[in-house]
Structure formats: C-alpha cells, structure tokens
PDB file of C-alpha atoms in Angstrom:
ATOM      1  CA  MET I   1     151.681 -40.467 178.843  1.00 64.00           C
ATOM      2  CA  THR I   2     152.221 -41.128 175.196  1.00 91.00           C
ATOM      3  CA  ALA I   3     154.933 -39.343 173.026  1.00 93.00           C
ATOM      4  CA  LYS I   4     152.218 -37.369 171.332  1.00 94.00           C
ATOM      5  CA  ARG I   5     150.657 -36.150 174.674  1.00 96.00           C
ATOM      6  CA  THR I   6     154.067 -35.326 176.035  1.00 96.00           C
ATOM      7  CA  PHE I   7     154.760 -33.418 172.790  1.00 96.00           C
ATOM      8  CA  ASP I   8     151.412 -31.520 173.246  1.00 97.00           C
ATOM      9  CA  VAL I   9     152.127 -30.561 176.778  1.00 97.00           C
ATOM     10  CA  VAL I  10     155.576 -29.419 176.276  1.00 97.00           C
ATOM     11  CA  GLY I  11     154.917 -27.768 172.896  1.00 96.00           C
ATOM     12  CA  GLY I  12     151.768 -26.167 174.221  1.00 97.00           C
ATOM     13  CA  LEU I  13     153.446 -24.858 177.286  1.00 97.00           C
ATOM     14  CA  ALA I  14     156.285 -23.428 175.334  1.00 97.00           C
ATOM     15  CA  LEU I  15     154.017 -21.710 172.906  1.00 95.00           C
ATOM     16  CA  LEU I  16     151.898 -20.286 175.774  1.00 95.00           C
ATOM     17  CA  VAL I  17     154.973 -18.890 177.463  1.00 96.00           C
ATOM     18  CA  ALA I  18     156.382 -17.560 174.168  1.00 95.00           C
ATOM     19  CA  LEU I  19     153.042 -16.143 173.008  1.00 94.00           C
ATOM     20  CA  CYS I  20     151.903 -14.858 176.385  1.00 94.00           C
ATOM     21  CA  PRO I  21     152.491 -11.199 175.137  1.00 94.00           C
ATOM     22  CA  PHE I  22     150.441 -11.857 172.032  1.00 90.00           C
ATOM     23  CA  LEU I  23     147.564 -13.421 174.211  1.00 93.00           C
ATOM     24  CA  ALA I  24     147.551 -10.105 176.305  1.00 93.00           C
ATOM     25  CA  ALA I  25     147.677  -7.789 173.409  1.00 92.00           C
ATOM     26  CA  VAL I  26     144.988  -9.535 171.439  1.00 91.00           C
ATOM     27  CA  ALA I  27     142.770  -9.720 174.570  1.00 91.00           C
ATOM     28  CA  LEU I  28     143.381  -5.994 175.135  1.00 90.00           C
ATOM     29  CA  SER I  29     142.665  -5.118 171.436  1.00 88.00           C
ATOM     30  CA  VAL I  30     139.412  -7.107 171.450  1.00 87.00           C
ATOM     31  CA  ALA I  31     138.304  -5.589 174.735  1.00 86.00           C
ATOM     32  CA  LEU I  32     139.011  -2.002 173.589  1.00 86.00           C
ATOM     33  CA  GLY I  33     138.066  -2.262 170.054  1.00 79.00           C
ATOM     34  CA  GLY I  34     135.746  -4.945 169.065  1.00 60.00           C
ATOM     35  CA  ALA I  35     134.110  -6.666 171.865  1.00 56.00           C
ATOM     36  CA  THR I  36     130.255  -6.166 172.003  1.00 63.00           C
ATOM     37  CA  PRO I  37     129.472  -4.996 175.445  1.00 63.00           C
ATOM     38  CA  GLY I  38     128.550  -7.672 177.871  1.00 63.00           C
ATOM     39  CA  ARG I  39     129.910 -10.572 175.585  1.00 74.00           C
ATOM     40  CA  GLY I  40     133.486 -10.395 176.628  1.00 83.00           C
ATOM     41  CA  VAL I  41     136.734 -10.994 174.584  1.00 90.00           C
ATOM     42  CA  LEU I  42     136.252 -14.845 174.371  1.00 92.00           C
ATOM     43  CA  ARG I  43     133.904 -16.616 172.059  1.00 93.00           C
ATOM     44  CA  ARG I  44     132.615 -19.890 173.431  1.00 95.00           C
ATOM     45  CA  ARG I  45     131.592 -22.916 171.413  1.00 95.00           C
ATOM     46  CA  THR I  46     130.889 -26.418 172.307  1.00 96.00           C
ATOM     47  CA  VAL I  47     132.658 -29.072 170.497  1.00 96.00           C
ATOM     48  CA  ALA I  48     133.198 -32.795 170.623  1.00 95.00           C
ATOM     49  CA  GLY I  49     136.306 -33.963 172.192  1.00 96.00           C
ATOM     50  CA  LEU I  50     138.110 -37.297 172.758  1.00 95.00           C
ATOM     51  CA  GLY I  51     135.513 -40.159 172.839  1.00 94.00           C
ATOM     52  CA  GLY I  52     132.850 -37.640 171.725  1.00 93.00           C
ATOM     53  CA  ARG I  53     132.874 -35.822 175.230  1.00 95.00           C
ATOM     54  CA  PRO I  54     131.731 -32.239 174.854  1.00 96.00           C
ATOM     55  CA  PHE I  55     133.775 -29.325 176.025  1.00 97.00           C
ATOM     56  CA  THR I  56     133.588 -25.485 175.810  1.00 97.00           C
ATOM     57  CA  MET I  57     136.248 -24.261 173.225  1.00 97.00           C
ATOM     58  CA  LEU I  58     137.440 -20.738 173.760  1.00 96.00           C
ATOM     59  CA  THR I  59     138.693 -18.422 171.018  1.00 94.00           C
ATOM     60  CA  PHE I  60     139.096 -14.670 170.824  1.00 93.00           C
ATOM     61  CA  ARG I  61     136.380 -12.588 169.094  1.00 89.00           C
ATOM     62  CA  THR I  62     138.634 -11.552 166.257  1.00 87.00           C
ATOM     63  CA  LYS I  63     138.880 -12.986 162.721  1.00 82.00           C
ATOM     64  CA  SER I  64     142.693 -12.996 162.661  1.00 82.00           C
ATOM     65  CA  PRO I  65     144.633 -16.167 162.949  1.00 80.00           C
ATOM     66  CA  LEU I  66     145.430 -14.901 166.549  1.00 86.00           C
ATOM     67  CA  ALA I  67     141.838 -15.906 167.462  1.00 91.00           C
ATOM     68  CA  ALA I  68     143.070 -19.424 168.041  1.00 91.00           C
ATOM     69  CA  LEU I  69     145.609 -18.496 170.668  1.00 93.00           C
ATOM     70  CA  PRO I  70     143.369 -19.511 173.618  1.00 96.00           C
ATOM     71  CA  LEU I  71     143.204 -23.075 172.205  1.00 96.00           C
ATOM     72  CA  LEU I  72     146.645 -23.644 173.583  1.00 96.00           C
ATOM     73  CA  LEU I  73     145.062 -23.811 177.112  1.00 96.00           C
ATOM     74  CA  HIS I  74     142.922 -26.740 175.789  1.00 97.00           C
ATOM     75  CA  VAL I  75     146.070 -28.384 174.431  1.00 98.00           C
ATOM     76  CA  VAL I  76     147.955 -28.108 177.819  1.00 97.00           C
ATOM     77  CA  GLY I  77     144.706 -29.167 179.571  1.00 97.00           C
ATOM     78  CA  GLY I  78     144.313 -32.243 177.566  1.00 97.00           C
ATOM     79  CA  ARG I  79     141.077 -31.605 175.818  1.00 97.00           C
ATOM     80  CA  MET I  80     142.733 -30.813 172.430  1.00 98.00           C
ATOM     81  CA  SER I  81     146.068 -31.664 170.616  1.00 97.00           C
ATOM     82  CA  LEU I  82     148.369 -29.476 168.681  1.00 97.00           C
ATOM     83  CA  VAL I  83     147.585 -31.543 165.624  1.00 97.00           C
ATOM     84  CA  GLY I  84     144.302 -33.552 164.933  1.00 95.00           C
ATOM     85  CA  PRO I  85     141.056 -33.410 163.263  1.00 94.00           C
ATOM     86  CA  CYS I  86     139.067 -30.265 162.863  1.00 90.00           C
ATOM     87  CA  PRO I  87     137.001 -29.561 166.088  1.00 92.00           C
ATOM     88  CA  LEU I  88     133.248 -29.906 165.388  1.00 91.00           C
ATOM     89  CA  THR I  89     130.103 -29.592 167.207  1.00 92.00           C
ATOM     90  CA  PRO I  90     128.857 -32.752 169.109  1.00 90.00           C
ATOM     91  CA  GLY I  91     125.733 -33.017 166.742  1.00 87.00           C
ATOM     92  CA  HIS I  92     127.708 -32.441 163.563  1.00 87.00           C
ATOM     93  CA  ARG I  93     127.105 -35.051 160.748  1.00 84.00           C
ATOM     94  CA  GLU I  94     130.807 -35.898 160.677  1.00 81.00           C
ATOM     95  CA  CYS I  95     130.749 -37.054 164.235  1.00 81.00           C
ATOM     96  CA  ALA I  96     128.260 -39.756 163.325  1.00 82.00           C
ATOM     97  CA  GLY I  97     128.513 -43.039 161.310  1.00 82.00           C
ATOM     98  CA  GLU I  98     131.758 -43.633 159.623  1.00 78.00           C
ATOM     99  CA  GLY I  99     133.018 -40.123 160.929  1.00 78.00           C
ATOM    100  CA  ARG I 100     132.662 -41.230 164.477  1.00 88.00           C
ATOM    101  CA  ARG I 101     136.423 -42.570 164.164  1.00 91.00           C
ATOM    102  CA  ARG I 102     137.430 -39.020 164.446  1.00 90.00           C
ATOM    103  CA  LEU I 103     136.344 -38.883 168.038  1.00 93.00           C
ATOM    104  CA  SER I 104     139.029 -41.532 168.860  1.00 94.00           C
ATOM    105  CA  VAL I 105     141.727 -38.916 168.975  1.00 95.00           C
ATOM    106  CA  ARG I 106     141.621 -35.299 170.410  1.00 96.00           C
ATOM    107  CA  PRO I 107     140.708 -32.514 167.895  1.00 96.00           C
ATOM    108  CA  GLY I 108     143.659 -30.343 167.035  1.00 96.00           C
ATOM    109  CA  LEU I 109     144.706 -26.690 166.850  1.00 94.00           C
ATOM    110  CA  THR I 110     145.762 -27.607 163.300  1.00 93.00           C
ATOM    111  CA  GLY I 111     145.580 -30.575 160.960  1.00 92.00           C
ATOM    112  CA  PRO I 112     145.556 -31.761 157.625  1.00 91.00           C
ATOM    113  CA  TRP I 113     142.472 -29.608 156.756  1.00 85.00           C
ATOM    114  CA  GLN I 114     144.434 -26.489 157.919  1.00 84.00           C
ATOM    115  CA  ILE I 115     147.205 -26.986 155.653  1.00 88.00           C
ATOM    116  CA  SER I 116     145.166 -28.082 152.629  1.00 84.00           C
ATOM    117  CA  GLY I 117     142.793 -25.184 152.259  1.00 72.00           C
ATOM    118  CA  ARG I 118     140.607 -25.095 155.349  1.00 63.00           C
ATOM    119  CA  SER I 119     137.438 -23.376 154.299  1.00 64.00           C
ATOM    120  CA  ASP I 120     138.146 -23.769 150.633  1.00 75.00           C
ATOM    121  CA  LEU I 121     137.760 -27.471 150.884  1.00 78.00           C
ATOM    122  CA  PRO I 122     134.417 -29.115 150.377  1.00 83.00           C
ATOM    123  CA  TRP I 123     133.129 -30.939 153.390  1.00 79.00           C
ATOM    124  CA  GLU I 124     133.757 -34.354 152.007  1.00 82.00           C
ATOM    125  CA  GLU I 125     137.296 -33.775 151.386  1.00 86.00           C
ATOM    126  CA  ARG I 126     137.949 -32.190 154.808  1.00 85.00           C
ATOM    127  CA  GLU I 127     136.336 -35.413 156.267  1.00 86.00           C
ATOM    128  CA  LEU I 128     138.538 -37.621 154.184  1.00 89.00           C
ATOM    129  CA  LEU I 129     141.661 -35.766 155.367  1.00 91.00           C
ATOM    130  CA  ASP I 130     140.589 -35.962 158.898  1.00 91.00           C
ATOM    131  CA  LEU I 131     139.778 -39.723 158.771  1.00 92.00           C
ATOM    132  CA  HIS I 132     143.033 -40.444 157.026  1.00 93.00           C
ATOM    133  CA  TYR I 133     144.757 -38.572 159.876  1.00 95.00           C
ATOM    134  CA  VAL I 134     143.008 -40.588 162.528  1.00 95.00           C
ATOM    135  CA  ASP I 135     143.969 -43.912 160.899  1.00 94.00           C
ATOM    136  CA  HIS I 136     147.626 -42.957 160.175  1.00 94.00           C
ATOM    137  CA  HIS I 137     148.833 -40.388 162.369  1.00 92.00           C
ATOM    138  CA  TRP I 138     152.207 -40.457 164.085  1.00 93.00           C
ATOM    139  CA  LEU I 139     154.484 -38.024 165.653  1.00 93.00           C
ATOM    140  CA  GLY I 140     156.323 -37.500 162.346  1.00 94.00           C
ATOM    141  CA  MET I 141     153.178 -36.557 160.750  1.00 95.00           C
ATOM    142  CA  ASP I 142     152.354 -34.092 163.431  1.00 96.00           C
ATOM    143  CA  LEU I 143     155.721 -32.370 162.994  1.00 95.00           C
ATOM    144  CA  ALA I 144     155.305 -32.200 159.292  1.00 95.00           C
ATOM    145  CA  ILE I 145     151.822 -30.732 159.740  1.00 95.00           C
ATOM    146  CA  LEU I 146     153.186 -28.185 162.401  1.00 94.00           C
ATOM    147  CA  ALA I 147     155.932 -27.187 159.980  1.00 94.00           C
ATOM    148  CA  ARG I 148     153.438 -26.470 157.076  1.00 93.00           C
ATOM    149  CA  THR I 149     150.808 -24.628 159.298  1.00 90.00           C
ATOM    150  CA  LEU I 150     152.347 -21.251 159.747  1.00 85.00           C
ATOM    151  CA  PRO I 151     153.280 -20.963 155.914  1.00 87.00           C
ATOM    152  CA  ALA I 152     149.687 -22.073 155.045  1.00 83.00           C
ATOM    153  CA  VAL I 153     148.087 -19.364 157.355  1.00 78.00           C
ATOM    154  CA  ARG I 154     150.482 -16.705 155.989  1.00 77.00           C
ATOM    155  CA  ARG I 155     149.488 -17.520 152.433  1.00 75.00           C
ATOM    156  CA  ARG I 156     145.657 -17.278 153.050  1.00 65.00           C
ATOM    157  CA  ARG I 157     146.134 -14.113 155.003  1.00 53.00           C
ATOM    158  CA  ALA I 158     148.366 -12.640 152.063  1.00 45.00           C
ATOM    159  CA  ALA I 159     145.742 -13.688 149.587  1.00 42.00           C
ATOM    160  CA  ARG I 160     143.023 -11.908 151.506  1.00 44.00           C
ATOM    161  CA  PHE I 161     144.862  -8.637 151.631  1.00 35.00           C
ATOM    162  CA  ALA I 162     146.122  -8.793 148.014  1.00 34.00           C
TER     163      ALA I 162
END
C-alpha cells in the first residue's frame, strides 16, 4: 500500500467516524424534507475510476457541501482518493485523448479544481489543473489541497448567502 493510499484509508476512516453524526443528520433531513418519494436520500452517478473502470458514486440529494459526505465510503473502499482529479462520467470528453491521463489516479473528493473555483472555472482550466495534479502529485501537495478545501467551500457558501 502506498503512502497516499494509507493516508486515504486512515484519513477517510477518521473523517467517517468524526462525521458519522452529520451523515445521520443529513440523511434524516433529506428523508424527511427533501427526498422525492421512491428516490431515496442518495443520488447515484456513474463515474470513471482508476484505469477508467466505472463505479457508482453516491452523494446525498442536497445542494449543500454536506452532499459529498458519502464519498468518504468510496475513499475508504479504494474507488476514490481524498485528493485527486474531479470525478467525471466515463464518456466525458476529458476522459479521452490527452485527458485519459487523469484515469491513471483515483478521482478525488477534493482537488485543485475544488480550491480554485470549481464551477466558476472554464472546462479547459479545470482540465489543465487536473492534468497538472496527475503529473505532479505527491503527499505534500495533497495535504496543502486538503488544508485549503474547507476555507474554499466556506467562501463559496458565504458568497452565495451574501
């Protein structure tokens, strides 16, 4: 097991244990207040994993940043990493040609795209950030991205409510 994978498993498990009450609260909140009958509290989306292997990514049916909490299960299970390229559908144009390099690492819960503006970025810039990460990632870079993720999410949420 590599240092990155060890960090993912230990960090993912620690976050799951620490955030377990939030997981339960968000699931209950979605079930009671927002889930469409018959659709459940989880949203399923097929994405390309390591080597392009597809898997079903689970998120809560909410627009809050807490929607991503179930992704920790994928991190611990080895389908995702705490830090990596943005998860994309297997047929997405960024998973072909030059962009196929992104499939040489696990998609991430967060990454350079998350701390650099996420949906505000043009596709081309997000693709460049992901490919730069794939070519140059190391554990120190992952730690720096993780340290900047929560402040980036808070800034975007504050801007939306301002």
